[in-house]
Coordinates of C-alpha atoms in Angstrom, one line a residue:
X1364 CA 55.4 114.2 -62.3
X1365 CA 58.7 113.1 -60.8
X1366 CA 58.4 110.4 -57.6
X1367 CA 60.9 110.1 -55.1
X1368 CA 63.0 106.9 -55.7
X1369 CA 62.9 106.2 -51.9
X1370 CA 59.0 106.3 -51.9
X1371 CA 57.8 107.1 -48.5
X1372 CA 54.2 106.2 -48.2
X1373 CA 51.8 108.3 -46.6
X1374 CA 50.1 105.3 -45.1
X1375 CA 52.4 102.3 -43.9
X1376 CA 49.2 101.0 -42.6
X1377 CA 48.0 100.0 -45.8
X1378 CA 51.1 97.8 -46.2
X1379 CA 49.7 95.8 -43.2
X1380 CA 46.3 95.3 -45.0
X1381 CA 48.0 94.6 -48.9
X1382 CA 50.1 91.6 -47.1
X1383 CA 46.8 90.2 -45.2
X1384 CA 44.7 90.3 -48.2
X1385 CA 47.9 88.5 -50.1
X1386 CA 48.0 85.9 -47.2
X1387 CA 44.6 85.2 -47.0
X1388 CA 44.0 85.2 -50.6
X1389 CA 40.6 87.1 -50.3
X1390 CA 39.2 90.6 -48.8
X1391 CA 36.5 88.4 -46.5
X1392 CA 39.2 86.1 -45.0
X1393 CA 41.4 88.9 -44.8
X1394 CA 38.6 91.1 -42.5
X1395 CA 38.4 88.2 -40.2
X1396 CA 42.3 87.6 -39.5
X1397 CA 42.3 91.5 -39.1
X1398 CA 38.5 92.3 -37.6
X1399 CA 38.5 94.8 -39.4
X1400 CA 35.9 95.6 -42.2
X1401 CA 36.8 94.3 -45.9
X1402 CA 35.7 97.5 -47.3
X1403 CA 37.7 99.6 -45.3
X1404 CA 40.7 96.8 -46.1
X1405 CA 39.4 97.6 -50.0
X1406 CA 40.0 101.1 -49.7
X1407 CA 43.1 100.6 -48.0
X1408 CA 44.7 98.9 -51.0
X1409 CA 43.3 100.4 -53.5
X1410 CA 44.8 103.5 -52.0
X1411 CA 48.8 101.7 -52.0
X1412 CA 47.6 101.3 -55.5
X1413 CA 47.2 104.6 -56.3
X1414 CA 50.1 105.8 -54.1
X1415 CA 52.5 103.2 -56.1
X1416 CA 51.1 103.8 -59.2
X1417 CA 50.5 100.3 -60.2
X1418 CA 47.5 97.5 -59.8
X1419 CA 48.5 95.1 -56.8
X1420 CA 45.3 92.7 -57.1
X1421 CA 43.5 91.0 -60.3
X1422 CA 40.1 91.4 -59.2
X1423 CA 37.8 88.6 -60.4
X1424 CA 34.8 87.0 -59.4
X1425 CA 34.2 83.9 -57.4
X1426 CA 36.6 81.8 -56.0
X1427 CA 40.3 82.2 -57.0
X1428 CA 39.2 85.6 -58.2
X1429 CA 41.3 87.4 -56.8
X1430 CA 45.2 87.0 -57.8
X1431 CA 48.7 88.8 -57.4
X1432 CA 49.2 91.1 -60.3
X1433 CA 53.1 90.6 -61.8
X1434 CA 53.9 94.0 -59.8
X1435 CA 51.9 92.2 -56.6
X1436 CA 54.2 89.5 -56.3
X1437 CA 57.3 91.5 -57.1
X1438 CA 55.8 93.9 -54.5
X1439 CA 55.0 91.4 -51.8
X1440 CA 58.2 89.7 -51.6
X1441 CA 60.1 93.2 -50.8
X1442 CA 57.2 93.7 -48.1
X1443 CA 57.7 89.9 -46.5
X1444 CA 61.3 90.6 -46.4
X1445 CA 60.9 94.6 -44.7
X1446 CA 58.4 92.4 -42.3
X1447 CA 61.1 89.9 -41.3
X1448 CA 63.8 92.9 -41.1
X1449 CA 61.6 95.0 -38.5
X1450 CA 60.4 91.6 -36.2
X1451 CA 64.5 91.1 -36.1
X1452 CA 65.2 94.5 -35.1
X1453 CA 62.3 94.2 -32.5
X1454 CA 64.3 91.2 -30.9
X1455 CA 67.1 92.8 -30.9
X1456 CA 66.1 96.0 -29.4
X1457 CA 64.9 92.5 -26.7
X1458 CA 68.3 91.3 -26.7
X1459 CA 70.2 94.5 -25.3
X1460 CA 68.3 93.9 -22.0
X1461 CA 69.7 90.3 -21.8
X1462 CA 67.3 88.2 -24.3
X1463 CA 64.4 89.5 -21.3
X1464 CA 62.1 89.3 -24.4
X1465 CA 62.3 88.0 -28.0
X1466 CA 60.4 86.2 -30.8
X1467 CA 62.5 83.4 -32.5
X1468 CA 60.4 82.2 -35.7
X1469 CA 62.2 78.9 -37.3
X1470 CA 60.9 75.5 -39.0
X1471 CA 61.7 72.2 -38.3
X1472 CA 60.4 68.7 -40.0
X1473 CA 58.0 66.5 -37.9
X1474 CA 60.7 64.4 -36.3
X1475 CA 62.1 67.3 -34.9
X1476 CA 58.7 68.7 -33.1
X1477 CA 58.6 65.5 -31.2
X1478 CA 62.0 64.1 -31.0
X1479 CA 64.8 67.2 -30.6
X1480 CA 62.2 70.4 -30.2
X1481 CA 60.6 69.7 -26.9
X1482 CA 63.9 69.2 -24.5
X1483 CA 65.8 72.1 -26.0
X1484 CA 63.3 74.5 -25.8
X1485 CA 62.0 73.6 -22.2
X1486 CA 65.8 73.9 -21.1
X1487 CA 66.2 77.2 -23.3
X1488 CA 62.8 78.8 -22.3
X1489 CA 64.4 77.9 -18.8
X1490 CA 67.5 80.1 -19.4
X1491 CA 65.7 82.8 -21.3
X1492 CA 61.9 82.4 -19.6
X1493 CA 61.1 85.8 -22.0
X1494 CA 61.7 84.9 -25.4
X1495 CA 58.9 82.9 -27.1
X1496 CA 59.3 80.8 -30.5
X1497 CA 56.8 80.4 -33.2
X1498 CA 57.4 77.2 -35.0
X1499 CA 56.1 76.3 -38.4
X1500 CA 55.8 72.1 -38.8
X1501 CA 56.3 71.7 -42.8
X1502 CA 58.4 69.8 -45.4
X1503 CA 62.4 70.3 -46.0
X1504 CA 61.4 72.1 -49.2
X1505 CA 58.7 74.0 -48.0
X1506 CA 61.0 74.9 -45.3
X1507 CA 63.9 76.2 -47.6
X1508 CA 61.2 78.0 -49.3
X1509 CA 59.9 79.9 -46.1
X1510 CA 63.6 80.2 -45.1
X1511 CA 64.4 82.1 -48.7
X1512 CA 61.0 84.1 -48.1
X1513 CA 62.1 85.8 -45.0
X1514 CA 59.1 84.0 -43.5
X1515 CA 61.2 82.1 -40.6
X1516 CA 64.1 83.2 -39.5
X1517 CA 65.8 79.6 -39.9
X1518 CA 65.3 75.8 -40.5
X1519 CA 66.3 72.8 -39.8
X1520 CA 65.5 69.5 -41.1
X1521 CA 66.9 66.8 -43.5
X1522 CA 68.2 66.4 -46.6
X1523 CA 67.2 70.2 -47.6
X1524 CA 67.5 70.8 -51.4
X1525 CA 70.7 72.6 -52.2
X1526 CA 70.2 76.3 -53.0
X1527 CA 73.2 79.4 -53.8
X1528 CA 70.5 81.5 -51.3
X1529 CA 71.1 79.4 -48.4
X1530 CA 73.7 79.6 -45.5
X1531 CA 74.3 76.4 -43.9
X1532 CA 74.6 77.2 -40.1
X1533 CA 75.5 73.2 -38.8
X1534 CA 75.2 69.9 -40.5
X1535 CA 75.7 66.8 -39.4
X1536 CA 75.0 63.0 -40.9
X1537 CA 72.6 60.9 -39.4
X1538 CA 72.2 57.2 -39.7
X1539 CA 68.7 55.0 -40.3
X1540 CA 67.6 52.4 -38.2
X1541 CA 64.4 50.2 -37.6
X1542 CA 62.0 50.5 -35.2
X1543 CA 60.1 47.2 -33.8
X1544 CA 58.7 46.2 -30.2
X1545 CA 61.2 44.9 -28.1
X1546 CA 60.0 41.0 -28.5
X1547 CA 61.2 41.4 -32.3
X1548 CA 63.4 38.9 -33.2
X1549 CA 65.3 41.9 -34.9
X1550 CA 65.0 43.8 -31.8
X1551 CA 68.2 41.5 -30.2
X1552 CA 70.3 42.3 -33.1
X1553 CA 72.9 45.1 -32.4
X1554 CA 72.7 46.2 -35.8
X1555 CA 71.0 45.2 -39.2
X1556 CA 71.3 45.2 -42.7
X1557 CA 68.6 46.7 -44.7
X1558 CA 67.6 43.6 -46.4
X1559 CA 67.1 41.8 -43.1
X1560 CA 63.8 43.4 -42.9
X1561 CA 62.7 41.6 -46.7
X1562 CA 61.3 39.3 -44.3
X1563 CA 59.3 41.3 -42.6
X1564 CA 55.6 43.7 -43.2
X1565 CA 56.9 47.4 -43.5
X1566 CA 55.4 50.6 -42.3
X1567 CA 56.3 53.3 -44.6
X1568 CA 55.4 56.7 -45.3
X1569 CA 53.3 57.7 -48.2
X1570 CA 54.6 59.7 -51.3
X1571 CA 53.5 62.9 -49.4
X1572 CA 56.6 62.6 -46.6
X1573 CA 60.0 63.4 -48.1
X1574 CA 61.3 60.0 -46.4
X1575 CA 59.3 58.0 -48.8
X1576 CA 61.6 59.2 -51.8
X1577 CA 64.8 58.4 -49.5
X1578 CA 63.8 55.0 -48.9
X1579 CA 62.7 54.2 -52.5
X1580 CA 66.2 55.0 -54.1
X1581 CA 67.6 52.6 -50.6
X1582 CA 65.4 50.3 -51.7
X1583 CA 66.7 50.2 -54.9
X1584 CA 70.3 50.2 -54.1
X1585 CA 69.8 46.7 -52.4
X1586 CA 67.5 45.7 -55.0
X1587 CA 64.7 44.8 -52.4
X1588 CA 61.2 45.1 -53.2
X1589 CA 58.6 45.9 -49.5
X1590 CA 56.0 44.8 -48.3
X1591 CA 54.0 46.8 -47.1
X1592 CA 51.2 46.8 -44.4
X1593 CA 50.6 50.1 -43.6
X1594 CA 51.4 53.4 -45.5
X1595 CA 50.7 56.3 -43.9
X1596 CA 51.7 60.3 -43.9
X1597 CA 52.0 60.5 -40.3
X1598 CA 55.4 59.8 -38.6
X1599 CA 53.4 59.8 -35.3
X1600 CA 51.4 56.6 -36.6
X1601 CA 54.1 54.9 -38.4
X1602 CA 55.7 55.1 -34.7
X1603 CA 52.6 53.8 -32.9
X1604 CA 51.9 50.9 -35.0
X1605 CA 55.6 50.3 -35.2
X1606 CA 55.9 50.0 -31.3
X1607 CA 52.2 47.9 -31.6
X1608 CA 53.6 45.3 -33.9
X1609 CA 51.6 46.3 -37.2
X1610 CA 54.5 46.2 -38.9
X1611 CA 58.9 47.3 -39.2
X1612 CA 59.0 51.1 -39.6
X1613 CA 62.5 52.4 -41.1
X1614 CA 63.4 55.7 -39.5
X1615 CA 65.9 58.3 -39.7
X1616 CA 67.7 57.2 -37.0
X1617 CA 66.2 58.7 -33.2
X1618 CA 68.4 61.2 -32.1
X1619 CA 68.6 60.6 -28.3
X1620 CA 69.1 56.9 -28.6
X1621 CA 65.4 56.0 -27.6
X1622 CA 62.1 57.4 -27.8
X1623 CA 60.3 58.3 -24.6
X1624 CA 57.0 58.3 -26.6
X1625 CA 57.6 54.4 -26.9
X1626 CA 59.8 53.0 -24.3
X1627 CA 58.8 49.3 -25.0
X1628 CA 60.3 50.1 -28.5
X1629 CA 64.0 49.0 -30.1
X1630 CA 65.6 51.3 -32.7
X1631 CA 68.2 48.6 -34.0
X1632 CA 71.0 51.0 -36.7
X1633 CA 71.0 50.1 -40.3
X1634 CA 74.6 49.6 -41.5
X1635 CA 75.3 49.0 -45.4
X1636 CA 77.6 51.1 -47.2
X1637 CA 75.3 50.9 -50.2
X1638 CA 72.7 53.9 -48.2
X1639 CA 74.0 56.7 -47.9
X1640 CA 73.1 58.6 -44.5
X1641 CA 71.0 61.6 -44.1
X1642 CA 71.9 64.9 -44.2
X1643 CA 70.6 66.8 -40.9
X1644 CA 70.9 70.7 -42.0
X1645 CA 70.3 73.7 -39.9
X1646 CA 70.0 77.1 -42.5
X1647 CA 69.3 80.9 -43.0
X1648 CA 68.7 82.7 -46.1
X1649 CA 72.4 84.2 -47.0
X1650 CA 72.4 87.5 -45.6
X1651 CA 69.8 87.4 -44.0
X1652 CA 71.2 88.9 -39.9
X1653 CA 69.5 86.8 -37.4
X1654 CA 69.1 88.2 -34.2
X1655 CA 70.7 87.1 -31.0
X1656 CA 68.1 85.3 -29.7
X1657 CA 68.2 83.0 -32.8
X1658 CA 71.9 82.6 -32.6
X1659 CA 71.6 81.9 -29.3
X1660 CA 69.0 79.0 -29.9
X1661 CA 71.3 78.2 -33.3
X1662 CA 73.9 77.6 -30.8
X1663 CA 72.1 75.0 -29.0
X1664 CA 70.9 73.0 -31.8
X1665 CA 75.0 72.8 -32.4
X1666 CA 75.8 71.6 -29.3
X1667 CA 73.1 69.1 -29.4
X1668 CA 73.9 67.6 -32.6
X1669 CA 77.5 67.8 -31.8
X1670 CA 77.3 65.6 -28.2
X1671 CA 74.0 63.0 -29.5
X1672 CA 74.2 60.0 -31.8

């Protein structure tokens, strides 16, 4: 029996079901996202099966017993990209009446969804009061990954690994600084010198934030060994006990000059030629056709990294 190389499916519902039961990683969960019955999900997928002519799921029992077959995962990463193809043809369809409505799905790190996110959004959502924006908070690896996954439509973040998939859409270096209450005898200083703070009880992040691996290999370059009072794998609280006085937090260095968040805090700029600066990156898969409400947005982030610092 011959089959159509294009394969249209009788039922594109069933895709819908396939990718919730591969997101949620079980038919229950799955039936909850969806409310709608795991048996009727079941038979769904077992019917893409049969139309596809090929096991999606490994069905076992208990937990973890139920796992992408080799065709599942090929499978599922042509349905995640089709996915992220259709929601940018929806905003674009948006765009031709004049971004009146739009979805713009991107990732930043942490910094960002305090620091940089809030005021450009509240001054875009102001221009373009239609589009919304769904915002994933994650790592600059995990962010590369969703960005290669079709899964957002762009990221931004620093020191992103380096990958041939990736289209670098603005980039700009960005300096480090510390961060101490404003009665810190560093805090009169008009710049510092990384081993200045030797003296001093560090915040840091733990092994789990990307920065913790930056500042180990600056750490090393100056051959200075921390102290350190508080580790933690919240930026958020490395700020706060910063401001309080715990201890010296070393930061990528704040992008608007001061942090609103902690006004009686200093952010004094590191300069040594022996650290390198960090590498603020704003990316798309390559290829990938992002919709004019995300190259409007894209176009912001530009001018903001462009005119700060």
């Amino acid at each position: 029996m011959s089959r159509d190389p294009g394969l249209h499916l009788k039922n594109p519902t069933s895709l819908r079901y396939f990718y919730e039961v591969a997101q949620a990683g079980s038919f229950r969960r799955a039936a909850e996202r969806t409310h709608v019955a795991a048996s009727a999900i079941n038979r769904q997928v077992k019917n893409l099966e049969e139309e596809i002519g090929a096991m999606l799921f490994e069905r076992g029992r208990g937990r973890g017993g139920l796992k992408l077959t080799s065709a599942g995962e090929v499978f599922i990463h042509h349905v995640k990209r089709a996915m992220g193809e259709i929601a940018t043809a929806r905003t674009e369809v948006d765009a031709l009446r004049g971004l009146q409505r739009g979805t713009i799905n991107f990732g930043v790190n942490e910094g960002f969804s305090r620091e940089l996110l809030p005021q450009m959004l509240a001054a875009f959502h102001k221009k373009y009061p239609g589009v919304n924006y769904e915002v994933t908070v994650a790592s600059s690896p995990r962010l590369v990954e969703l960005t290669l996954g079709d899964e957002i439509d762009f990221a931004l973040g620093y020191n992103t690994p380096a990958h041939a998939g990736l289209t670098i859409l603005a980039k700009r270096d960005v300096g480090s600084c510390v961060m101490v209450p404003r009665k810190h005898p560093l805090a009169e200083r008009s710049w510092v010198r990384l081993t200045d703070c030797a003296a001093y009880e560090l915040v840091l992040p733990d092994n789990s934030l990307a920065l913790r691996a930056t500042l180990d290999q600056m750490f090393a370059r100056v051959g200075m060994k921390p102290r350190a009072v508080l580790t933690t794998n919240s930026y958020e609280l490395m700020r706060s006990a910063a401001s309080a006085g715990v201890g010296v937090a070393i930061l990528t260095q704040y992008i608007f000059g001061r942090d609103p968040n902690h006004p009686d805090a200093a952010f004094v700029p590191i300069r040594d030629s022996r650290i390198k600066p960090q590498k603020l990156v704003c990316c798309t898969r390559a290829g990938r056709h992002l919709s004019v409400a995300s190259l409007s947005l894209i176009e912001e982030i530009r001018n903001a990294l462009r005119h700060k610092l």
